[in-house]
PDB file of C-alpha atoms in Angstrom:
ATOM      1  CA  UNK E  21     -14.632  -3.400  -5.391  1.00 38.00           C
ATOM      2  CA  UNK E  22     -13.790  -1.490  -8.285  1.00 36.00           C
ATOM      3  CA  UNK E  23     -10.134  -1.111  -9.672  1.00 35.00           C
ATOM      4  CA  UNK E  24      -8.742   1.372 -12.475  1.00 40.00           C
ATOM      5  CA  UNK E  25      -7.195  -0.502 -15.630  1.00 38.00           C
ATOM      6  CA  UNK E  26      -3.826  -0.006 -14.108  1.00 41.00           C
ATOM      7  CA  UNK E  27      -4.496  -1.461 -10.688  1.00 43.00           C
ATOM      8  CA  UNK E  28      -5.574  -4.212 -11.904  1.00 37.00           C
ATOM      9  CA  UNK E  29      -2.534  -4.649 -14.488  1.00 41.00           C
ATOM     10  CA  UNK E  30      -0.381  -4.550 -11.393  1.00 44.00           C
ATOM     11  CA  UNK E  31      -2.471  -6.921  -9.834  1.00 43.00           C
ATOM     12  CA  UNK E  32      -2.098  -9.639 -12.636  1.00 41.00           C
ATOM     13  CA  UNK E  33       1.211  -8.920 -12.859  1.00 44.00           C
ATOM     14  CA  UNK E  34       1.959  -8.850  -9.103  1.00 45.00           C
ATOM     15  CA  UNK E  35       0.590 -12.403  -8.873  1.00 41.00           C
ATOM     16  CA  UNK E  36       2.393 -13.287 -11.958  1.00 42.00           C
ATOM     17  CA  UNK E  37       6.029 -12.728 -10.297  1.00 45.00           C
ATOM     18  CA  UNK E  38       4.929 -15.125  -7.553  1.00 45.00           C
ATOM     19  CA  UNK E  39       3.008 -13.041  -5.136  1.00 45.00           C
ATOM     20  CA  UNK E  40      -0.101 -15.128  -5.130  1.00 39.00           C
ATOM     21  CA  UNK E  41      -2.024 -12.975  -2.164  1.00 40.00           C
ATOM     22  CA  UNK E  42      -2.871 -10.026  -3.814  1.00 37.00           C
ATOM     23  CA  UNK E  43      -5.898 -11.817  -6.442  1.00 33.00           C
ATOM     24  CA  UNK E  44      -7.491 -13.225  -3.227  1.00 36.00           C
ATOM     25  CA  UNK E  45     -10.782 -11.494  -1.868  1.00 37.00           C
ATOM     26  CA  UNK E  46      -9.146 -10.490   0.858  1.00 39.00           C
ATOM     27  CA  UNK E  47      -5.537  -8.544  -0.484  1.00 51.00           C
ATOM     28  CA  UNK E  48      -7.665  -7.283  -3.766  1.00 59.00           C
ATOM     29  CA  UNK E  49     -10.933  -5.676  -1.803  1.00 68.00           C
ATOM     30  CA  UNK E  50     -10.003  -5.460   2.236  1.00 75.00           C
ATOM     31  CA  UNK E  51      -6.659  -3.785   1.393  1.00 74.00           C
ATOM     32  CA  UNK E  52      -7.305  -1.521  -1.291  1.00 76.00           C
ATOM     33  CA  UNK E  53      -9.612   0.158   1.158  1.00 76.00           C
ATOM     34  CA  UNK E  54      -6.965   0.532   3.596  1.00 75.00           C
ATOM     35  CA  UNK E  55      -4.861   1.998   1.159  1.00 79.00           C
ATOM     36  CA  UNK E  56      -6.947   3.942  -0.269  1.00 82.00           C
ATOM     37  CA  UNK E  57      -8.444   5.623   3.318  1.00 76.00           C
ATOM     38  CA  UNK E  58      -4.558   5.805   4.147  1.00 75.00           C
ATOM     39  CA  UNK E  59      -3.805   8.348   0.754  1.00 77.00           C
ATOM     40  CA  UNK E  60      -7.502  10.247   1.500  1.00 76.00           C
ATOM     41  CA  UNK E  61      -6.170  11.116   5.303  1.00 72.00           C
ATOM     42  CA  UNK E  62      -2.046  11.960   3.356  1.00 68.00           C
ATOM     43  CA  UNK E  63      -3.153  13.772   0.181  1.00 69.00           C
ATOM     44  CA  UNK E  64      -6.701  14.151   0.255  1.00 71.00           C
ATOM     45  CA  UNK E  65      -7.409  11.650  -2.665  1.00 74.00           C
ATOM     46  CA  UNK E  66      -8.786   7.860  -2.678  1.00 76.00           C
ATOM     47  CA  UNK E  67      -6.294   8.168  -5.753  1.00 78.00           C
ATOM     48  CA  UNK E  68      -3.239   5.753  -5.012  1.00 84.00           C
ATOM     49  CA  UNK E  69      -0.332   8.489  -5.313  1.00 86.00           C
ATOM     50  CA  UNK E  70       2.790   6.710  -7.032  1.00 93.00           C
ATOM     51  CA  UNK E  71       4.349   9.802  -7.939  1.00 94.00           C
ATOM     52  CA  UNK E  72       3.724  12.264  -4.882  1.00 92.00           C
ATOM     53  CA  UNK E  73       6.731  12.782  -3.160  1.00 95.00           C
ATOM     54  CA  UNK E  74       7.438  15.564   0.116  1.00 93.00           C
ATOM     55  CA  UNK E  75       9.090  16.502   3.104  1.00 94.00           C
ATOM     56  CA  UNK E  76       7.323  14.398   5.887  1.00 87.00           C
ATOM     57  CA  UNK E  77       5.090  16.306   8.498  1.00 81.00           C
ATOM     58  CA  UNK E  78       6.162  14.024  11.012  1.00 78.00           C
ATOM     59  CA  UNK E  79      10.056  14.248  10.045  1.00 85.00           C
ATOM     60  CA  UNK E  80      10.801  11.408   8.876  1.00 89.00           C
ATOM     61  CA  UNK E  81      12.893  12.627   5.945  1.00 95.00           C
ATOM     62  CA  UNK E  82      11.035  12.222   2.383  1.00 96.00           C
ATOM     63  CA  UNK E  83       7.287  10.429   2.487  1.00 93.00           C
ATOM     64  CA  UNK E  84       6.812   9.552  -1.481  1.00 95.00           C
ATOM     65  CA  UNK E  85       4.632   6.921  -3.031  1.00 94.00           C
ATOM     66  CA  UNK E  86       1.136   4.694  -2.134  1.00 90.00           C
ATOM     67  CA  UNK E  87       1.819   4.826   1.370  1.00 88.00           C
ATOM     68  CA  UNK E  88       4.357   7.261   1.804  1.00 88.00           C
ATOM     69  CA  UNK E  89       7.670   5.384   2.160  1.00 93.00           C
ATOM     70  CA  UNK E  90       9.883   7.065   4.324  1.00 93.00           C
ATOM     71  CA  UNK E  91      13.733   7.847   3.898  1.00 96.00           C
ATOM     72  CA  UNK E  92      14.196   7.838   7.476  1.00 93.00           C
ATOM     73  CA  UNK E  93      11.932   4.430   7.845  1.00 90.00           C
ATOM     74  CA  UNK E  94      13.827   2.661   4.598  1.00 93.00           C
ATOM     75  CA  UNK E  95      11.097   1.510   3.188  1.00 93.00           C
ATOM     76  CA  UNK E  96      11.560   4.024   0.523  1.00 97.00           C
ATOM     77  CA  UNK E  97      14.936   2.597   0.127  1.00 97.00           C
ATOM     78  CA  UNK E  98      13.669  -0.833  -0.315  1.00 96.00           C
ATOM     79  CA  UNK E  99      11.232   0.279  -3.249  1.00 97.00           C
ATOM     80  CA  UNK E 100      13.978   1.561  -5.158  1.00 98.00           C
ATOM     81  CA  UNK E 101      15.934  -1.432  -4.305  1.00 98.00           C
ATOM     82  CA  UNK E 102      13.366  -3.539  -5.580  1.00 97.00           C
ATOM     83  CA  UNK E 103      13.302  -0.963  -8.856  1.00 97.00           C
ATOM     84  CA  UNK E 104      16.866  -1.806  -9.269  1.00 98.00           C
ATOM     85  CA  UNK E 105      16.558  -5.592  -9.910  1.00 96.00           C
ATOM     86  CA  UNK E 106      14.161  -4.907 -12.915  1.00 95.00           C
ATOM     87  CA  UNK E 107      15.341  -4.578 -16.436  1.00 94.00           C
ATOM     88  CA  UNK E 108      13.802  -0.844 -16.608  1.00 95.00           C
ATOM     89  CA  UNK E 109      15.963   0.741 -13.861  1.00 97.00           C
ATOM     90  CA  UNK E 110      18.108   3.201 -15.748  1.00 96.00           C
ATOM     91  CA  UNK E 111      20.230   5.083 -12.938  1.00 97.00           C
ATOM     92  CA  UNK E 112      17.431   7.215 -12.165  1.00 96.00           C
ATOM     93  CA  UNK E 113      18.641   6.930  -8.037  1.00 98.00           C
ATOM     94  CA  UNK E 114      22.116   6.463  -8.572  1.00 98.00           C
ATOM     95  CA  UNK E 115      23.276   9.331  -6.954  1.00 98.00           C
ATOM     96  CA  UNK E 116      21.109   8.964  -3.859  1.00 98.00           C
ATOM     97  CA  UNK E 117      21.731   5.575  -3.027  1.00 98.00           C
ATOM     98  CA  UNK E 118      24.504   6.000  -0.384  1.00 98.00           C
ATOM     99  CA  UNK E 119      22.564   8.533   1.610  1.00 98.00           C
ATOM    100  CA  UNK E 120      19.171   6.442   1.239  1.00 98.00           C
ATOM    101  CA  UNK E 121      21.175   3.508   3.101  1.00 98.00           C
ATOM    102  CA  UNK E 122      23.094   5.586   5.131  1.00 98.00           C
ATOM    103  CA  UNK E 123      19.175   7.332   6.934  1.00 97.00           C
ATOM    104  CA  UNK E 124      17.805   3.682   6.468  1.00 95.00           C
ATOM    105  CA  UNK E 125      20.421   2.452   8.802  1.00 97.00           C
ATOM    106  CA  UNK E 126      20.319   5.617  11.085  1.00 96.00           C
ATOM    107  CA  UNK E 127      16.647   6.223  11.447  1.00 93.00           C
ATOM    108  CA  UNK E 128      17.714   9.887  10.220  1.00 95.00           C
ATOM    109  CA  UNK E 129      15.055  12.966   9.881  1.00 94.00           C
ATOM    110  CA  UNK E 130      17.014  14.677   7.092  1.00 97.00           C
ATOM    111  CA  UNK E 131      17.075  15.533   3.615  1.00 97.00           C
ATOM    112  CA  UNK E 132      20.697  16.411   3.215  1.00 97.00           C
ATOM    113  CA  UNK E 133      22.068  15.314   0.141  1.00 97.00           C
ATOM    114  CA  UNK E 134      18.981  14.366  -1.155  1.00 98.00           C
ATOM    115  CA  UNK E 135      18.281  17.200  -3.668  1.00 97.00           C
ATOM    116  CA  UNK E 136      16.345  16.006  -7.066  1.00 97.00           C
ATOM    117  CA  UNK E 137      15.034  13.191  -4.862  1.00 98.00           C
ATOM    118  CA  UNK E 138      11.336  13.697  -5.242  1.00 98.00           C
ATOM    119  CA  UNK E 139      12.481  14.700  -8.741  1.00 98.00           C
ATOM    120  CA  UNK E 140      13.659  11.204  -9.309  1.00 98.00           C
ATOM    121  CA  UNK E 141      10.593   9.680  -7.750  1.00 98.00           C
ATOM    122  CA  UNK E 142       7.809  11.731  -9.707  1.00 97.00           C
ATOM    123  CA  UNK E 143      10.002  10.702 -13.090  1.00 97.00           C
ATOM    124  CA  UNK E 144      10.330   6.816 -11.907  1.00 97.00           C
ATOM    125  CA  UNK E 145       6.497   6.803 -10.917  1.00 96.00           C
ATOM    126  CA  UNK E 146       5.852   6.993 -14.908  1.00 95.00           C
ATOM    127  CA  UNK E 147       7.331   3.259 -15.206  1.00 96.00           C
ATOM    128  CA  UNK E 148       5.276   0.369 -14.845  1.00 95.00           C
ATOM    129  CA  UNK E 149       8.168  -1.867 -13.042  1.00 96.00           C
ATOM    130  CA  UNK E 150       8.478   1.148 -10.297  1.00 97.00           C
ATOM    131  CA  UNK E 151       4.781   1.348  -9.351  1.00 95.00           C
ATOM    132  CA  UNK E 152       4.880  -2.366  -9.523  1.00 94.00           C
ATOM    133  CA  UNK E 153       7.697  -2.261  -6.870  1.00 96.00           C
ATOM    134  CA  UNK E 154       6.041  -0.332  -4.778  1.00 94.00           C
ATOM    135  CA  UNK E 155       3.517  -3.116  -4.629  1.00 90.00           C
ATOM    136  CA  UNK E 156       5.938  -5.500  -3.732  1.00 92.00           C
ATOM    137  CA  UNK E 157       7.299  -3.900  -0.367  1.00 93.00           C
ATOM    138  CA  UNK E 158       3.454  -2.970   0.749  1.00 89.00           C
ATOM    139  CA  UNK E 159       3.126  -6.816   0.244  1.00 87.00           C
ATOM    140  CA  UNK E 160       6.264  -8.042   1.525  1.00 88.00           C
ATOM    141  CA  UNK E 161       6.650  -5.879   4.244  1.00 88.00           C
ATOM    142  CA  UNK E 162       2.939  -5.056   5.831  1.00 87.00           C
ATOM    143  CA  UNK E 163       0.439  -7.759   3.777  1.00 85.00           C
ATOM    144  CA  UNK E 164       2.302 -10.923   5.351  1.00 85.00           C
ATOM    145  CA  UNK E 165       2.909 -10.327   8.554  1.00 89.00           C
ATOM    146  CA  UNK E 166      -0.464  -8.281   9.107  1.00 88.00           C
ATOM    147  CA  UNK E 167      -2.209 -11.694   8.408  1.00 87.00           C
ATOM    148  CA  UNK E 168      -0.299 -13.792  10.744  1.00 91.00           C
ATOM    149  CA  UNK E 169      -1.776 -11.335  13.444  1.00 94.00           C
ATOM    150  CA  UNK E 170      -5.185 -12.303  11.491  1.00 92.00           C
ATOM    151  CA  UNK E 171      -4.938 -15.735  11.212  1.00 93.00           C
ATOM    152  CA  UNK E 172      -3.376 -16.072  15.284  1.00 95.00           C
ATOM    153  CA  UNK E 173      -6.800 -15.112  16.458  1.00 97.00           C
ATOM    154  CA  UNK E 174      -9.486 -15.779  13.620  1.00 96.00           C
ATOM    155  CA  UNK E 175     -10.427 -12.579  12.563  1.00 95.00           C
ATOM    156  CA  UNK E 176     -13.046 -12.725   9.757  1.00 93.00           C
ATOM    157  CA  UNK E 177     -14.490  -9.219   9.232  1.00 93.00           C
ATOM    158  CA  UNK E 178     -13.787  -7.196   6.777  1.00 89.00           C
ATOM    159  CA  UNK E 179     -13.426  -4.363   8.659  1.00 91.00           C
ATOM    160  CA  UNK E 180     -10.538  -6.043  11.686  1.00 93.00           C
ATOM    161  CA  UNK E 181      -8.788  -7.596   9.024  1.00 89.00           C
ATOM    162  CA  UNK E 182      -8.635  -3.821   6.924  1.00 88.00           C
ATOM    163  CA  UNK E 183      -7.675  -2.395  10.391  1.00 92.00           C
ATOM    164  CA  UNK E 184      -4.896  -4.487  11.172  1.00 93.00           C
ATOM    165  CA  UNK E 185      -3.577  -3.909   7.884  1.00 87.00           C
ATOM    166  CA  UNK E 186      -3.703  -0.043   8.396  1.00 88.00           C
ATOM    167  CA  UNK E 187      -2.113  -0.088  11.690  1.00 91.00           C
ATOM    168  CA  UNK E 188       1.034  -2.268  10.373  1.00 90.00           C
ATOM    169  CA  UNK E 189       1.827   0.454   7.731  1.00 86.00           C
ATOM    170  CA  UNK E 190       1.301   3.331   9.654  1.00 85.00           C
ATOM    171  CA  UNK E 191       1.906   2.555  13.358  1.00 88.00           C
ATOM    172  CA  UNK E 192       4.325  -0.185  12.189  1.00 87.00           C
ATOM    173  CA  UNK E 193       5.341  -3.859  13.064  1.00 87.00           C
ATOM    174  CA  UNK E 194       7.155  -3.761  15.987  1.00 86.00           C
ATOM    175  CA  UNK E 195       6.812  -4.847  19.690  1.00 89.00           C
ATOM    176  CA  UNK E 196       6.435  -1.626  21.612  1.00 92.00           C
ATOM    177  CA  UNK E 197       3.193  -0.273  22.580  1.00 94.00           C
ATOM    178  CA  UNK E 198       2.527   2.373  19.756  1.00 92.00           C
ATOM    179  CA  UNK E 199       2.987  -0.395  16.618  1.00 93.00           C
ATOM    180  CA  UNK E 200       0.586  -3.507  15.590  1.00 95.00           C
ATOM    181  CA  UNK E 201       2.975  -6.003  17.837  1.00 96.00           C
ATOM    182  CA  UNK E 202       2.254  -3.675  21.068  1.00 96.00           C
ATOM    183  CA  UNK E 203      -1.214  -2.680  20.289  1.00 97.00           C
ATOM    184  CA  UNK E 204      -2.472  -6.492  19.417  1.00 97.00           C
ATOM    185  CA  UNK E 205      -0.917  -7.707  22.834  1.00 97.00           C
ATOM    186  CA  UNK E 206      -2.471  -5.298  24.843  1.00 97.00           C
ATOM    187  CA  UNK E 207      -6.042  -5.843  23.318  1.00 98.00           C
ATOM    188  CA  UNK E 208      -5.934  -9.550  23.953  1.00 98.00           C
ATOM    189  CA  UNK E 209      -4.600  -8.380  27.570  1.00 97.00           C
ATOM    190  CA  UNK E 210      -7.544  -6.767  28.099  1.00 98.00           C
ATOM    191  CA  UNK E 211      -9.878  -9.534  28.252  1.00 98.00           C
ATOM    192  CA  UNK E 212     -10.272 -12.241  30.878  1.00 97.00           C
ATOM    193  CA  UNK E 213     -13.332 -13.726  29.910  1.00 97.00           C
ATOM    194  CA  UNK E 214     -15.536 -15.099  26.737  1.00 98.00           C
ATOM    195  CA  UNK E 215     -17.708 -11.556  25.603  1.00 98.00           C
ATOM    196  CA  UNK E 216     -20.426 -12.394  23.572  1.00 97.00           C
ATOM    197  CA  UNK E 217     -21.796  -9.969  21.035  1.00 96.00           C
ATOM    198  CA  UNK E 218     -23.942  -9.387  17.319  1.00 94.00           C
ATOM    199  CA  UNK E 219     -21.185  -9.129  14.882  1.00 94.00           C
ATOM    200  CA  UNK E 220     -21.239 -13.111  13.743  1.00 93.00           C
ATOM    201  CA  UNK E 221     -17.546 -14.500  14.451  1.00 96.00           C
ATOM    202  CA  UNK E 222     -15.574 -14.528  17.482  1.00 97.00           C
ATOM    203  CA  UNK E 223     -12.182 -14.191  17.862  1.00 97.00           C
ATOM    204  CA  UNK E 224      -9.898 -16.654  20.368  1.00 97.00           C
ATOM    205  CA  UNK E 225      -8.175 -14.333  22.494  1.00 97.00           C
ATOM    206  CA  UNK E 226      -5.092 -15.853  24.655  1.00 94.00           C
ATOM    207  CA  UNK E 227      -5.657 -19.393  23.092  1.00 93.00           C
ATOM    208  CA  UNK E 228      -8.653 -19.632  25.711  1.00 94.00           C
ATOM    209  CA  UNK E 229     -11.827 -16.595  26.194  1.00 97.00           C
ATOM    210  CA  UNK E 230     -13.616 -16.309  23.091  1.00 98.00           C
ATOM    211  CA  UNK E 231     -14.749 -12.740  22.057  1.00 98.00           C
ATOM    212  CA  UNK E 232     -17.005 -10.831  19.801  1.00 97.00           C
ATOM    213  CA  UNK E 233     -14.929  -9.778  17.161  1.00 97.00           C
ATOM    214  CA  UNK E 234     -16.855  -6.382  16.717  1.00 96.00           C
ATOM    215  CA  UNK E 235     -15.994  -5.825  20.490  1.00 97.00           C
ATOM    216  CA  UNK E 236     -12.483  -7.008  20.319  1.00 98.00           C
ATOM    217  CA  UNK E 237     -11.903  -3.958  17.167  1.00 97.00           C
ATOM    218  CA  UNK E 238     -13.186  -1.465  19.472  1.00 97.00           C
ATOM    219  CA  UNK E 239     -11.006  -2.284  22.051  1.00 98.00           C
ATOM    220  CA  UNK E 240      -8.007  -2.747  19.361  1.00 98.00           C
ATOM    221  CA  UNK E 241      -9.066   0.960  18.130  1.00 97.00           C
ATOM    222  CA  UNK E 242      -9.383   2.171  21.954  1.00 97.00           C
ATOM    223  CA  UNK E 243      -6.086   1.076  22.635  1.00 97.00           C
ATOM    224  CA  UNK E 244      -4.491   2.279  19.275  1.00 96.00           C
ATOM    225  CA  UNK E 245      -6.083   5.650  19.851  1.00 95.00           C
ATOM    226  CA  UNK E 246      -3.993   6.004  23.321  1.00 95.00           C
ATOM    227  CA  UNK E 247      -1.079   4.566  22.295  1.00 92.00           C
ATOM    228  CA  UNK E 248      -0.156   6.051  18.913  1.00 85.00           C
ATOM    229  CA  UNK E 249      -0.256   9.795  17.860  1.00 79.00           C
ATOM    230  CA  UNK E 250      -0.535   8.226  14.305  1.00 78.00           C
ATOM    231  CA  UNK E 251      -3.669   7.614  12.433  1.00 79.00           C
ATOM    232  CA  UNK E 252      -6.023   8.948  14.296  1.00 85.00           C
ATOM    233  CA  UNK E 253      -7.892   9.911  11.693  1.00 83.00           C
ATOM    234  CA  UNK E 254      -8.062   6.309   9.945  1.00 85.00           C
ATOM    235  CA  UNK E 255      -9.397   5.494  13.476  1.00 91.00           C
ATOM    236  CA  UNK E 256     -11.935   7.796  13.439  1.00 87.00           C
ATOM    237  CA  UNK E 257     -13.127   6.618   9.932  1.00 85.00           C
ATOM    238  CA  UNK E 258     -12.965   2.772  10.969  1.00 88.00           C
ATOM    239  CA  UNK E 259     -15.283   3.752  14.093  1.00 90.00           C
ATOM    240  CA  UNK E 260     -17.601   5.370  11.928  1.00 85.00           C
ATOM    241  CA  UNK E 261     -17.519   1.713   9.214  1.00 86.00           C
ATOM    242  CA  UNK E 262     -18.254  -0.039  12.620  1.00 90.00           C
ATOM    243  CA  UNK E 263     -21.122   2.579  13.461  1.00 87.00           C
ATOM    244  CA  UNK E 264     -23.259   2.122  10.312  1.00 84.00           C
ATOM    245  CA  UNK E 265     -22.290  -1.944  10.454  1.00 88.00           C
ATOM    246  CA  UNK E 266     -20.363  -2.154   7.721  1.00 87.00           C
ATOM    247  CA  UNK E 267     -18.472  -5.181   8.607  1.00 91.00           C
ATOM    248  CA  UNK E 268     -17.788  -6.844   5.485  1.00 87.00           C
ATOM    249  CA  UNK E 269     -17.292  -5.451   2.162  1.00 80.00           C
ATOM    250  CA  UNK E 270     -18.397  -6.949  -1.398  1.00 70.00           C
ATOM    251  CA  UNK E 271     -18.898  -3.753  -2.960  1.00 69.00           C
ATOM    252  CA  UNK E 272     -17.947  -0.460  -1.231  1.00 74.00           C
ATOM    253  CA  UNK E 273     -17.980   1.121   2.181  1.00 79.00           C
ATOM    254  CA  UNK E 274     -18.478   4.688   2.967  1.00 79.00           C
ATOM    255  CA  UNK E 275     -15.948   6.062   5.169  1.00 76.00           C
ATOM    256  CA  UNK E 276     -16.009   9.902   6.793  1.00 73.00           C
ATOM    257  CA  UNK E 277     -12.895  12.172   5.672  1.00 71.00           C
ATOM    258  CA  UNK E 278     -11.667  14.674   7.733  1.00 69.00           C
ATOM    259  CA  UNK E 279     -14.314  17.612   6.809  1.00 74.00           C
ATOM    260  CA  UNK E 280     -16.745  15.374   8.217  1.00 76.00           C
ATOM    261  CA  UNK E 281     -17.739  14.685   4.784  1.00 77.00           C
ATOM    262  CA  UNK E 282     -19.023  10.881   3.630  1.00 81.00           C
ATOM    263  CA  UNK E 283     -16.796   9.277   1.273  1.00 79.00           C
ATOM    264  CA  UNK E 284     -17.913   5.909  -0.921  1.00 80.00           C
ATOM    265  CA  UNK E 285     -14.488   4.261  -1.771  1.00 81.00           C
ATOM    266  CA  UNK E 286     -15.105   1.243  -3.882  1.00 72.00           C
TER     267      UNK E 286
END
């Protein structure tokens, strides 16, 4: 995988404040693919979008940033949180801060109050310490617990663990059937019996049946595909990885967008 001089700044520096994860094979290569197919299907770029900031299609307030934190969500909020503690904050979301926590806390779809916002957020994006934040809460809040969902099971591919990854930020983490907690459960449900297949690792489903770990994705991506109205493209795209047998990455993997056209993200 290939990484623009700034990426990989962030990276050294992200490891530097204590967040070991991110120089590993696995939070370096596997994940900047799912963030990068996550900001082709938002904004049409592999291009990691610190700045871009807009009304939500889905109404959840103001999406902004690499995987477009949510007001409504507070995840948003917790980027500029983490922004705060740094040395280069200067004010820059003063103003908003009582409405941020007040949607966190409420779940709210509006934008009330919230004028200059995306102002704010294209200005911050300039500073190294607020893209660098934004790092932090993709780490803290969808990296870890994404790989205890991983390591549960044994998942090895590139592809599963890329997937999982992709479903915690934009299904979620929860329990219910439309977020990674829901959508796990009810693939291991599914299976009541070893499955033997061609992709070279199995996973250990229910502490018991051991599966094909190709075979248990497609069932994961099945069952995603019914229970969320999110993503659907990323699905889509990680069927067609799965199609041409690109199951681990050292290099790139080429991924269809959604004109049907091929895209090599490395």
């Amino acid at each position: 995988m290939k990484f623009s001089a700034l990426s990989l700044g962030l990276i050294a520096a992200f490891s530097g404040a204590g967040h070991a994860a991110p120089v590993t094979e696995y939070n370096s290569c596997i994940n900047s693919v799912a963030l990068q197919m996550i900001s082709l299907f938002q904004t049409g770029s592999t291009g990691l979008s610190y700045a871009d900031c807009r009304k939500d299609s889905d109404g959840s307030g103001y999406a902004s940033g690499i995987i477009s934190f949510t007001t409504r969500h507070g995840d948003a909020l917790k980027v500029i949180q983490e922004f705060r503690t740094t040395g280069s904050y200067k004010g820059e979301f003063d103003e908003y801060m009582d409405t941020l926590e007040e949607y966190a806390d409420s779940g709210s779809r509006s934008t009330k109050n919230l004028d200059g916002y995306c102002d704010a957020w294209n200005a911050a994006a300039d500073n190294f310490e607020f893209r660098l934040a934004q790092f932090t809460i993709v780490y803290d809040k969808y990296d870890v617990p994404s790989q205890e969902y991983i390591d549960e099971i044994g998942i090895k591919l590139s592809v599963t663990r890329a997937v999982l990854y992709d479903t915690a930020i934009v299904d979620g983490l929860g329990s219910s059937k439309s977020t990674l907690g829901g959508i796990f459960k009810a693939t291991n449900n599914a299976f009541d019996s070893d499955v033997t297949g061609e992709s070279g690792n199995s996973v250990t489903v229910n502490g018991k049946y051991q599966v094909d770990e190709a075979i248990w994705l497609e069932k994961f991506l099945d069952i995603r595909e019914k229970n969320s109205s999110a993503g659907r493209k990323n699905i889509e795209a990680y069927r067609s990885i799965i199609m041409h047998n690109e199951l681990n990455w050292s290099d790139s993997v080429t991924v269809t967008d959604s004109d049907g056209d091929d895209v090599v993200i490395n």
